[in-house]
Coordinates of C-alpha atoms and ligand atoms in Angstrom, one line a residue:
X1 CA -21.5 -11.7 -11.5
X2 CA -24.3 -8.7 -10.3
X3 CA -23.7 -7.0 -13.3
X4 CA -23.5 -3.5 -11.7
X5 CA -20.3 -4.7 -10.1
X6 CA -18.5 -6.6 -12.6
X7 CA -16.1 -3.5 -13.2
X8 CA -14.9 -4.0 -9.6
X9 CA -15.4 -7.7 -9.9
X10 CA -12.5 -8.1 -12.5
X11 CA -9.9 -6.1 -10.9
X12 CA -10.5 -7.7 -7.5
X13 CA -9.8 -11.0 -9.4
X14 CA -6.4 -9.7 -11.0
X15 CA -5.4 -8.5 -7.4
X16 CA -6.3 -12.0 -5.9
X17 CA -4.3 -13.4 -8.8
X18 CA -1.1 -11.1 -8.6
X19 CA -1.7 -11.8 -4.5
X20 CA -1.6 -15.6 -4.9
X21 CA 1.8 -15.4 -7.2
X22 CA 3.6 -13.2 -5.5
X23 CA 3.0 -14.8 -2.3
X24 CA 4.5 -18.3 -3.4
X25 CA 7.8 -15.8 -4.8
X26 CA 7.6 -14.6 -1.0
X27 CA 8.2 -18.2 0.0
X28 CA 11.0 -18.6 -2.1
X29 CA 13.1 -15.9 -0.6
X30 CA 12.7 -16.5 2.6
X31 CA 14.1 -19.8 1.8
X32 CA 16.5 -18.5 0.2
X33 CA 17.6 -16.1 2.6
X34 CA 17.6 -18.6 5.4
X35 CA 19.8 -20.9 3.2
X36 CA 17.7 -23.8 2.6
X37 CA 18.0 -25.5 -0.7
X38 CA 15.3 -26.0 -2.9
X39 CA 15.8 -27.2 -6.7
X40 CA 16.9 -24.2 -9.1
X41 CA 17.8 -21.8 -6.4
X42 CA 20.4 -19.4 -7.3
X43 CA 21.3 -15.6 -7.4
X44 CA 19.5 -14.7 -10.2
X45 CA 16.2 -16.3 -9.1
X46 CA 16.5 -14.8 -6.0
X47 CA 17.2 -11.3 -7.5
X48 CA 13.8 -11.9 -10.2
X49 CA 11.9 -13.3 -7.4
X50 CA 12.3 -10.4 -5.5
X51 CA 11.7 -8.3 -7.8
X52 CA 8.4 -10.0 -8.9
X53 CA 7.3 -10.2 -5.4
X54 CA 7.8 -6.6 -4.6
X55 CA 6.0 -5.3 -7.8
X56 CA 3.4 -7.7 -7.9
X57 CA 2.5 -7.1 -4.1
X58 CA 3.4 -3.4 -4.0
X59 CA 2.0 -2.1 -7.2
X60 CA -0.4 -4.6 -9.1
X61 CA -2.1 -6.4 -5.9
X62 CA -2.9 -2.8 -4.2
X63 CA -3.6 -1.0 -7.2
X64 CA -6.3 -3.5 -8.8
X65 CA -7.5 -4.1 -5.2
X66 CA -8.0 -0.4 -4.5
X67 CA -9.1 0.2 -8.3
X68 CA -11.9 -2.3 -7.4
X69 CA -12.9 -0.8 -4.3
X70 CA -13.3 2.3 -5.8
X71 CA -16.2 1.1 -8.2
X72 CA -18.0 -0.5 -5.3
X73 CA -17.9 2.4 -3.3
X74 CA -18.7 5.0 -5.9
X75 CA -21.6 2.4 -7.1
X76 CA -22.9 1.9 -3.5
X77 CA -22.6 5.4 -2.2
X78 CA -23.3 7.9 -5.3
X79 CA -25.5 5.1 -7.0
X80 CA -23.2 5.6 -10.4
X81 CA -20.3 5.1 -12.0
X82 CA -19.9 7.5 -14.5
X83 CA -18.1 6.1 -17.8
X84 CA -18.2 2.6 -17.4
X85 CA -16.5 2.2 -20.5
X86 CA -13.8 4.2 -19.8
X87 CA -13.4 2.2 -16.5
X88 CA -12.7 -0.9 -18.7
X89 CA -10.5 1.0 -21.2
X90 CA -8.5 1.7 -18.0
X91 CA -8.7 -1.9 -16.8
X92 CA -7.0 -3.3 -19.8
X93 CA -4.5 -0.6 -20.0
X94 CA -3.3 -1.6 -16.4
X95 CA -3.7 -5.0 -17.2
X96 CA -1.7 -5.2 -20.3
X97 CA 1.0 -2.8 -18.7
X98 CA 1.3 -5.2 -15.6
X99 CA 1.5 -8.5 -17.5
X100 CA 4.1 -6.8 -19.8
X101 CA 6.2 -5.7 -16.8
X102 CA 5.7 -8.9 -15.3
X103 CA 6.7 -10.7 -18.5
X104 CA 10.2 -8.9 -18.8
X105 CA 11.0 -9.5 -14.9
X106 CA 10.3 -13.2 -15.2
X107 CA 12.5 -13.6 -17.9
X108 CA 15.3 -11.7 -16.3
X109 CA 15.5 -8.5 -18.5
X110 CA 14.2 -6.4 -15.7
X111 CA 16.0 -7.3 -12.6
X112 CA 16.0 -4.1 -10.7
X113 CA 13.6 -4.6 -7.4
X114 CA 10.5 -3.0 -6.8
X115 CA 12.2 0.5 -6.4
X116 CA 13.9 0.1 -9.9
X117 CA 16.5 2.6 -8.7
X118 CA 19.1 3.6 -11.3
X119 CA 21.8 2.6 -12.4
X120 CA 19.8 -0.9 -12.3
X121 CA 18.2 -1.0 -15.6
X122 CA 15.4 -2.9 -16.9
X123 CA 14.2 -3.8 -20.1
X124 CA 12.2 -0.8 -21.7
X125 CA 9.2 -2.6 -21.5
X126 CA 9.1 -2.9 -17.6
X127 CA 9.1 1.0 -17.6
X128 CA 6.5 1.4 -20.2
X129 CA 4.2 -1.3 -18.6
X130 CA 4.5 0.3 -15.1
X131 CA 3.8 3.5 -16.8
X132 CA 0.7 1.9 -18.5
X133 CA -0.7 0.4 -14.6
X134 CA -0.1 4.0 -13.8
X135 CA -1.7 5.8 -16.7
X136 CA -4.9 3.3 -16.3
X137 CA -4.9 4.0 -12.7
X138 CA -5.2 7.9 -13.7
X139 CA -8.1 7.2 -15.8
X140 CA -9.8 5.5 -12.8
X141 CA -9.2 8.5 -10.6
X142 CA -10.9 10.3 -13.3
X143 CA -14.0 8.0 -13.5
X144 CA -14.5 8.4 -9.8
X145 CA -14.2 12.0 -10.1
X146 CA -16.7 12.2 -12.4
X147 CA -18.6 9.9 -10.8
X148 CA -18.8 12.1 -7.6
X149 CA -19.3 15.2 -9.7
X150 CA -22.5 14.1 -11.3
X151 CA -23.7 13.5 -7.9
X152 CA -22.6 16.5 -6.5
X153 CA -24.8 18.0 -9.6
X154 CA -27.6 16.8 -7.8
X155 CA -26.9 16.8 -4.4
X156 CA -25.9 20.0 -3.6
X157 CA -26.4 20.7 -0.1
X158 CA -25.2 17.2 1.1
X159 CA -22.1 16.1 2.8
X160 CA -20.0 14.0 0.8
X161 CA -20.4 10.4 2.0
X162 CA -17.7 9.3 4.0
X163 CA -16.2 6.5 2.2
X164 CA -16.4 8.8 -1.1
X165 CA -14.3 11.5 1.1
X166 CA -12.1 9.0 1.6
X167 CA -11.7 7.9 -2.0
X168 CA -11.3 11.1 -3.5
X169 CA -8.5 12.2 -0.7
X170 CA -6.6 9.0 -2.1
X171 CA -7.0 10.1 -5.7
X172 CA -5.6 13.6 -5.0
X173 CA -2.4 12.2 -3.2
X174 CA -2.0 9.6 -5.9
X175 CA -2.2 12.1 -8.9
X176 CA 0.3 14.8 -6.8
X177 CA 2.5 11.6 -6.2
X178 CA 2.7 10.1 -9.8
X179 CA 3.7 13.3 -10.8
X180 CA 7.2 12.7 -9.3
X181 CA 7.0 9.2 -10.8
X182 CA 6.0 10.4 -14.3
X183 CA 9.1 13.1 -14.1
X184 CA 11.5 10.1 -13.4
X185 CA 10.0 7.4 -15.5
X186 CA 9.1 9.3 -18.8
X187 CA 11.7 12.1 -18.2
X188 CA 14.8 9.6 -17.4
X189 CA 14.5 5.9 -17.1
X190 CA 12.6 5.5 -20.5
X191 CA 15.0 7.5 -22.9
X192 CA 18.0 6.1 -20.9
X193 CA 16.5 2.2 -21.5
X194 CA 16.2 3.2 -25.2
X195 CA 19.6 4.3 -25.1
X196 CA 18.8 7.6 -26.5
X197 CA 20.7 9.0 -23.6
X198 CA 23.8 7.0 -22.2
X199 CA 23.8 8.2 -18.9
X200 CA 21.8 9.1 -16.1
X201 CA 21.5 10.7 -12.5
X202 CA 20.7 8.2 -9.5
X203 CA 20.5 11.4 -7.1
X204 CA 18.0 13.3 -9.2
X205 CA 16.2 9.8 -10.0
X206 CA 15.9 8.7 -6.4
X207 CA 14.6 12.3 -5.6
X208 CA 11.8 12.0 -7.6
X209 CA 11.2 8.2 -6.6
X210 CA 10.9 9.3 -3.2
X211 CA 8.2 12.3 -4.4
X212 CA 6.4 9.2 -5.4
X213 CA 7.5 6.7 -3.1
X214 CA 6.1 7.6 0.4
X215 CA 2.6 8.9 -0.9
X216 CA 2.6 5.7 -2.5
X217 CA 2.2 4.5 1.5
X218 CA -0.5 6.4 1.9
X219 CA -2.3 5.3 -1.3
X220 CA -1.9 2.0 0.1
X221 CA -3.1 3.0 3.8
X222 CA -6.0 5.4 3.2
X223 CA -8.6 2.6 1.3
X224 CA -7.8 0.5 4.3
X225 CA -8.4 3.3 6.4
X226 CA -12.0 4.2 4.5
X227 CA -13.0 0.4 5.6
X228 CA -11.7 1.0 8.8
X229 CA -13.5 4.2 9.3
X230 CA -17.2 3.1 7.1
X231 CA -17.2 -0.8 7.1
X232 CA -15.5 -2.1 10.4
X233 CA -17.9 -0.5 12.9
X234 CA -20.5 -1.6 11.1
X235 CA -19.5 -5.3 11.1
X236 CA -18.7 -5.1 14.6
X237 CA -22.1 -3.8 15.2
X238 CA -21.3 -0.3 16.5
X239 CA -21.5 3.0 15.0
X240 CA -18.4 5.3 13.9
X241 CA -17.2 7.4 16.8
X242 CA -16.7 10.6 14.8
X243 CA -17.2 11.3 11.1
X244 CA -15.9 14.8 11.2
X245 CA -12.4 13.7 12.8
X246 CA -12.4 11.1 9.8
X247 CA -12.4 13.8 7.2
X248 CA -10.1 15.9 8.9
X249 CA -7.7 12.8 8.8
X250 CA -8.2 12.6 5.2
X251 CA -7.9 16.5 4.5
X252 CA -4.4 16.0 6.5
X253 CA -3.4 13.1 4.4
X254 CA -3.8 15.3 1.3
X255 CA -1.8 18.1 2.6
X256 CA 1.1 16.0 4.6
X257 CA 1.8 12.8 2.2
X258 CA 4.0 14.2 -0.5
X259 CA 6.4 16.6 1.4
X260 CA 8.3 14.1 3.4
X261 CA 10.3 12.2 0.9
X262 CA 13.8 13.1 2.2
X263 CA 13.0 10.3 5.0
X264 CA 14.0 7.7 2.6
X265 CA 17.2 9.7 1.8
X266 CA 18.7 10.2 4.7
X267 CA 22.0 8.3 3.6
X268 CA 22.2 10.4 0.3
X269 CA 24.3 13.0 -0.2
X270 CA 23.7 16.3 -2.2
X271 CA 20.9 17.0 -0.2
X272 CA 21.2 19.5 3.0
X273 CA 20.6 18.3 6.4
X274 CA 17.9 21.6 6.9
X275 CA 15.9 20.0 4.2
X276 CA 16.1 16.4 5.7
X277 CA 15.0 17.8 8.8
X278 CA 12.0 19.8 7.2
X279 CA 10.8 16.5 5.8
X280 CA 11.4 14.9 9.2
X281 CA 9.6 17.5 10.7
X282 CA 6.4 16.9 8.0
X283 CA 7.0 13.4 8.6
X284 CA 6.2 13.5 12.1
X285 CA 3.4 15.6 11.5
X286 CA 2.1 13.0 9.0
X287 CA 1.9 10.3 11.8
X288 CA -0.5 12.7 13.7
X289 CA -3.6 11.9 11.5
X290 CA -2.5 7.8 12.3
X291 CA -2.8 8.6 15.5
X292 CA -6.4 10.1 15.4
X293 CA -7.5 7.3 13.8
X294 CA -6.5 4.8 16.3
X295 CA -8.4 6.9 18.7
X296 CA -11.1 7.1 16.7
X297 CA -11.4 3.2 15.1
X298 CA -10.7 2.1 18.8
X299 CA -13.2 4.4 20.0
X300 CA -16.0 3.3 17.3
X301 CA -15.4 -0.5 18.7
X302 CA -15.6 0.5 21.9
X303 CA -19.1 2.0 21.1
X304 CA -19.9 -1.5 19.6
X305 CA -19.1 -4.0 22.5
X306 CA -20.9 -1.4 24.7
X307 CA -23.9 -1.5 22.6
X308 CA -23.6 -5.3 23.0
X309 CA -23.3 -4.9 26.9
X310 CA -19.6 -5.1 27.7
X311 CA -19.4 -2.6 31.2
X312 CA -15.9 -3.2 32.0
X313 CA -12.7 -1.0 30.9
X314 CA -11.4 -3.7 28.5
X315 CA -14.2 -6.5 28.1
X316 CA -15.6 -5.0 25.3
X317 CA -12.3 -6.1 23.0
X318 CA -14.2 -9.8 23.7
X319 CA -17.6 -8.8 22.3
X320 CA -16.4 -7.9 19.1
X321 CA -17.0 -10.8 16.2
X322 CA -13.2 -12.0 16.6
X323 CA -14.8 -15.0 14.4
X324 CA -16.0 -13.2 11.7
X325 CA -13.4 -13.7 8.8
X326 CA -13.9 -9.8 8.0
X327 CA -13.3 -8.4 11.6
X328 CA -10.6 -10.9 12.5
X329 CA -8.5 -9.6 9.5
X330 CA -9.0 -6.1 10.1
X331 CA -8.6 -6.1 13.9
X332 CA -5.3 -7.9 13.1
X333 CA -4.6 -5.5 10.8
X334 CA -4.9 -2.9 13.4
X335 CA -3.1 -4.3 15.8
X336 CA -0.3 -4.9 13.8
X337 CA 0.0 -1.5 13.0
X338 CA 0.9 -0.4 16.6
X339 CA 4.2 -2.0 15.8
X340 CA 4.5 -0.7 12.0
X341 CA 3.8 2.9 13.2
X342 CA 6.6 2.8 15.8
X343 CA 8.6 1.3 13.7
X344 CA 8.1 4.4 11.0
X345 CA 8.7 6.8 13.8
X346 CA 12.1 4.9 14.5
X347 CA 12.6 5.3 10.6
X348 CA 11.6 9.1 10.7
X349 CA 14.2 9.8 13.1
X350 CA 17.7 10.6 11.5
X351 CA 20.3 9.2 13.8
X352 CA 17.9 5.8 14.3
X353 CA 17.6 5.9 10.7
X354 CA 21.3 5.2 10.1
X355 CA 21.3 2.5 12.5
X356 CA 18.3 0.7 10.4
X357 CA 19.0 2.4 6.9
X358 CA 19.2 -0.7 4.4
X359 CA 19.0 -3.9 7.0
X360 CA 16.5 -6.2 7.3
X361 CA 14.7 -3.9 9.7
X362 CA 13.4 -2.2 6.4
X363 CA 11.6 -5.5 5.2
X364 CA 10.6 -6.0 8.8
X365 CA 8.5 -2.7 8.5
X366 CA 6.9 -3.0 5.1
X367 CA 5.9 -6.4 6.2
X368 CA 3.9 -4.8 9.5
X369 CA 2.8 -2.0 7.3
X370 CA 1.9 -3.1 3.7
X371 CA 2.5 -6.3 4.0
X372 CA 0.1 -6.7 7.1
X373 CA -1.8 -3.7 8.2
X374 CA -3.0 -3.2 4.9
X375 CA -2.8 -6.5 2.8
X376 CA -5.0 -7.9 6.0
X377 CA -7.3 -5.3 5.4
X378 CA -7.9 -6.2 2.1
X379 CA -7.9 -9.5 2.3
X380 CA -10.9 -9.4 4.9
X381 CA -12.7 -6.9 2.7
X382 CA -12.5 -9.4 0.0
X383 CA -14.4 -11.7 2.2
X384 CA -17.0 -8.8 2.9
X385 CA -16.7 -7.7 -1.0
X386 CA -17.4 -11.2 -2.9
X387 CA -20.3 -11.9 -1.8
X388 CA -21.9 -9.0 -2.6
X389 CA -20.3 -8.9 -5.8
X390 CA -20.8 -12.1 -7.0
X391 CA -24.2 -13.3 -5.3
X392 CA -22.4 -16.2 -3.6
X393 CA -21.9 -17.6 0.1
X394 CA -18.4 -17.7 0.9
X395 CA -17.2 -21.2 0.4
X396 CA -14.9 -22.9 3.4
X397 CA -16.0 -21.0 5.8
X398 CA -13.9 -22.6 8.3
X399 CA -10.5 -21.9 6.3
X400 CA -11.4 -18.1 5.7
X401 CA -11.9 -18.1 9.6
X402 CA -8.6 -19.2 10.6
X403 CA -6.6 -17.5 7.3
X404 CA -6.4 -14.0 9.1
X405 CA -4.8 -15.9 12.5
X406 CA -2.3 -17.5 10.2
X407 CA -1.5 -14.8 8.5
X408 CA -0.9 -12.9 11.7
X409 CA 0.9 -15.5 13.6
X410 CA 3.2 -15.8 10.0
X411 CA 4.5 -12.0 10.3
X412 CA 4.9 -12.2 14.0
X413 CA 7.5 -14.7 13.1
X414 CA 8.8 -13.3 10.1
X415 CA 8.8 -9.5 10.6
X416 CA 10.0 -9.9 14.3
X417 CA 13.2 -12.0 13.5
X418 CA 13.7 -9.2 10.2
X419 CA 13.4 -6.7 12.7
X420 CA 15.9 -8.0 15.1
X421 CA 18.4 -9.3 12.4
X422 CA 18.1 -5.9 10.8
X423 CA 19.4 -4.2 14.1
X424 CA 21.9 -6.9 14.3
X425 CA 23.4 -5.7 10.8
X426 CA 22.0 -7.8 8.2
X427 CA 21.5 -6.0 5.5
X428 CA 18.4 -5.9 3.0
X429 CA 18.6 -7.2 -0.2
X430 CA 21.5 -9.7 0.1
X431 CA 21.7 -13.3 -1.3
X432 CA 22.1 -15.8 1.1
X433 CA 24.8 -17.6 -0.3
X434 CA 27.1 -14.6 0.4
X435 CA 26.2 -14.6 4.2
X436 CA 27.7 -17.9 5.4
X437 CA 30.5 -18.7 7.9
X438 CA 31.7 -17.0 10.7
X439 CA 29.9 -13.6 9.4
X440 CA 26.8 -14.6 8.0
X441 CA 26.1 -17.3 10.8
X442 CA 24.9 -14.9 13.5
X443 CA 22.0 -13.9 11.2
X444 CA 21.4 -17.7 10.3
X445 CA 18.9 -18.5 13.1
X446 CA 16.8 -15.4 12.7
X447 CA 16.6 -16.1 9.0
X448 CA 15.1 -19.8 9.8
X449 CA 12.3 -17.9 12.0
X450 CA 11.5 -16.1 9.1
X451 CA 11.4 -18.6 6.8
X452 CA 8.8 -21.0 9.1
X453 CA 7.2 -17.5 9.4
X454 CA 7.3 -17.4 5.4
X455 CA 5.6 -21.1 5.0
X456 CA 2.6 -20.2 7.8
X457 CA 2.4 -16.6 5.4
X458 CA 1.9 -19.1 2.5
X459 CA -0.4 -21.5 4.2
X460 CA -2.6 -18.3 4.7
X461 CA -2.0 -16.8 1.4
X462 CA -3.3 -20.2 -0.4
X463 CA -6.3 -20.4 2.2
X464 CA -7.4 -17.1 1.0
X465 CA -6.6 -17.9 -2.6
X466 CA -8.7 -20.8 -2.4
X467 CA -11.8 -19.3 -0.8
X468 CA -12.3 -16.5 -3.2
X469 CA -11.7 -19.0 -5.7
X470 CA -14.2 -21.3 -4.7
X471 CA -16.6 -18.6 -3.8
X472 CA -16.1 -17.2 -7.3
X473 CA -16.9 -20.3 -9.0
X474 CA -18.6 -23.1 -7.0
X475 CA -20.6 -20.5 -4.1
X476 CA -23.7 -21.3 -3.5
X477 CA -25.8 -18.8 -5.0
X478 CA -27.8 -16.5 -2.3
X479 CA -29.5 -13.2 -2.9
X480 CA -26.6 -10.7 -2.8
X481 CA -26.2 -9.1 1.1
X482 CA -26.0 -5.3 1.0
X483 CA -23.1 -3.3 1.2
X484 CA -23.9 -1.2 4.5
X485 CA -21.7 1.2 5.9
X486 CA -21.5 2.3 9.4
X487 CA -23.8 5.6 10.7
X488 CA -22.1 8.0 12.6
X489 CA -22.7 8.9 16.4
X490 CA -23.5 12.3 15.0
X491 CA -24.6 13.0 11.6
X492 CA -22.4 14.6 9.2
X493 CA -22.7 17.8 8.3
X494 CA -21.2 20.3 5.3
X495 CA -18.0 21.2 6.4
X496 CA -14.7 23.3 5.0
X497 CA -13.4 19.9 5.2
X498 CA -15.1 18.5 2.4
X499 CA -13.7 21.4 0.1
X500 CA -11.2 19.4 -1.7
X501 CA -9.8 22.0 -4.5
X502 CA -8.9 24.3 -2.0
X503 CA -7.0 21.8 0.0
X504 CA -5.5 20.1 -3.1
X505 CA -4.3 23.9 -3.9
X506 CA -2.4 23.9 -0.5
X507 CA -0.9 20.6 -0.8
X508 CA 0.7 21.5 -4.2
X509 CA 2.2 24.6 -2.2
X510 CA 3.5 22.6 0.2
X511 CA 5.2 20.2 -2.3
X512 CA 6.6 23.4 -3.9
X513 CA 8.3 24.6 -0.6
X514 CA 9.5 21.1 0.2
X515 CA 11.3 20.0 -3.0
X516 CA 11.4 23.1 -5.2
X517 CA 14.8 24.4 -4.3
X518 CA 16.6 21.3 -3.2
X519 CA 15.6 19.7 -6.6
X520 CA 16.5 23.5 -8.5
X521 CA 19.8 23.1 -6.4
X522 CA 20.3 19.1 -7.9
X523 CA 19.8 20.1 -11.3
X524 CA 22.1 22.9 -11.1
X525 CA 25.4 21.1 -10.8
X526 CA 27.2 19.7 -13.7
X527 CA 26.0 15.8 -13.9
X528 CA 28.3 13.1 -15.3
X529 CA 25.6 10.4 -14.8
X530 CA 26.2 6.5 -14.6
X531 CA 25.8 4.1 -17.5
X532 CA 23.4 1.3 -16.9
X533 CA 23.9 -2.0 -14.8
X534 CA 22.8 -5.1 -15.4
X535 CA 24.0 -7.8 -12.7
X536 CA 22.0 -10.7 -14.6
Ligands
LIG601 FE1 7.3 3.3 6.2 C1 10.3 2.7 5.2 C2 8.2 6.1 7.8 C3 3.8 4.5 7.8 C4 5.9 1.2 4.0 N1 7.7 2.1 4.7 C5 9.3 2.1 4.6 C6 9.2 1.5 3.4 C7 7.8 1.0 2.9 C8 7.3 1.6 3.9 C9 7.2 0.0 1.9 O1 11.0 7.8 8.2 C10 10.3 0.7 2.3 C11 10.9 1.6 1.2 C12 12.2 1.1 0.4 O2 12.0 -0.2 -0.1 O3 12.8 1.4 0.5 N2 6.6 4.6 7.7 C13 7.1 5.7 8.3 C14 6.5 6.6 9.0 C15 5.0 5.9 9.0 C16 5.2 5.0 7.9 C17 6.4 7.6 9.9 N3 4.9 2.9 6.1 C18 4.3 3.1 6.7 C19 3.0 2.7 6.2 C20 3.4 2.1 5.0 C21 5.1 2.2 5.0 C22 1.7 2.7 6.4 C23 2.7 1.0 3.9 C24 1.4 0.9 4.0 N4 9.2 4.0 6.3 C25 9.1 5.2 7.3 C26 10.7 5.6 6.9 C27 11.1 4.8 6.0 C28 10.2 4.0 5.1 C29 11.7 6.7 7.4 C30 12.6 4.9 5.3 C31 13.3 3.7 5.9 C32 14.5 3.6 5.5 O4 16.1 3.9 5.9 O5 14.6 2.8 4.3 C33 3.7 6.6 9.4 O6 2.6 6.8 8.6 C34 3.2 5.5 10.6 C35 2.4 5.9 11.2 C36 1.3 5.0 12.2 C37 1.1 4.8 13.5 C38 0.3 3.7 14.2 C39 -1.1 4.2 14.3 C40 -1.7 3.2 15.0 C41 -3.3 2.8 14.6 C42 -3.7 1.6 15.3 C43 -4.3 1.3 16.0 C44 -4.8 0.3 16.8 C45 -5.1 0.0 17.9 C46 -5.4 -1.8 18.6 C47 -4.8 0.6 19.4 C48 1.5 6.3 14.6 C49 -3.6 3.4 13.5 C50 -6.9 -2.2 18.0 C51 -7.4 -2.5 18.9 C52 -9.0 -3.7 18.8 C53 -9.2 -4.4 19.9 C54 -8.7 -4.2 17.1
LIG602 CU1 8.0 7.0 3.5

């Protein structure tokens, strides 16, 4: 492995391994929901598997991948990683924490699903392990910021390189978001799981959780956007349509990612309709930067197609490199987001939310957004990263070429059928043995379609893991290709969009405004709380 990138490479290796394990568990769940029998099938295995799948995919795969990507971007755009040793320390903290949490899940001691809502109670090591993962990621953020500061001292008048601009936005969102998580986990869940306190208030805990949980989705999405803005146009053979719009987008996410969490709590009592409406309005505002992204990135792809000679209205699409595994994966990720974003806008509308909340629709929604848009961008990016990090040619190129299409096809089946099943009332997170007979029968066919999708998804996931592992271990040695980033049609200039101190201050004020009063009200009530509940 290229020494400068060993830190990044190790993170990405862990991410891919977590992804591989989590995909196998995902298949188990989909088969289970379709009522297809396999050895040792049981309700406890189902819930253990749902928990492990969610935690490994949504928290471990993403966080390690994003950390690895951050190191690559710092090394390549700033020419340094300030505090590599600290970076390794953070890696071990995060890795040990993840393993500890995963072990307690697989031993059946933490069947709390990836949202770990109380009064479901996990083993203390689950919460402590998750905390270590987050603390590791905090240190990682500090290393990236320190690298940026060190670069800034040498380049005082320059605009921040766009990939770093996006990463800094990601890190700021992560710090603001995980503050809510820290209050929930350290202030409530850990003392409760250690039996220092007897009861817990689920509503307050959920409120802190969603302070974290919504910006969490932008912690996943923004690194994908960084790739869309700064790598995709280059691989497509074009230029970024507008660097300035990219900066506006990242800053808008810093401002608007956090104060929207009540859109996950429309059904919760104790929060007044006015505050839910406030968060709804802010949710629709945070849709805007994604619409700008749709415009800017698609315009950049059009530039690429036209630079290759396309002249018609749409034939530039065919000129794009659809047989390149990176491009195909990221291009399909974007197409999926048309539907993911549309679904998100439906979820955010109070009345329609009451139709889909807690149904399989939500699983459908996050498998298009996180499971396709983000996951396919990261998988595609792995094909771009690994040869450059390892100095080895991609192995099994044919497999790498079909893998993104398999994923997309599998997800069309899986996600569409879950969306429809949700509209027909299929609850999310319900073990299928309780869904048979006349009542459950109407969901069965859709669950079978979902299971067929899951088999295809699993085949795709295994292909991805095989390509990455084979490249790493046995790829032909080559001179590592350079990391090249897209130039923009107009070169960037220093602007107010680079002033992250200012934007962070505004974001803090917005969070206080959106959460201060409702939280004070919630905490003012006399609370009786709930004792712990462990179903298995
Ligand atoms: Fe969501 C629930 C609302 C985006 C993930 N979401 C979830 C959950 C997850 C999740 C995991 O308002 C479940 C949590 C749980 O377990 O309970 N979501 C939204 C909204 C957006 C949104 C308004 N979600 C995401 C993203 C996620 C994600 C991104 C992960 C990465 N979501 C909700 C709500 C709920 C919810 C409610 C709660 C539901 C409930 O009741 O429980 C927005 O950010 C979406 C904006 C996106 C767009 C799309 C722009 C399109 C682009 C692509 C253009 C491409 C083109 C084609 C044109 C407006 C950028 C390219 C062409 C080529 C040729 C290549
Ligand atoms: Cu949300």
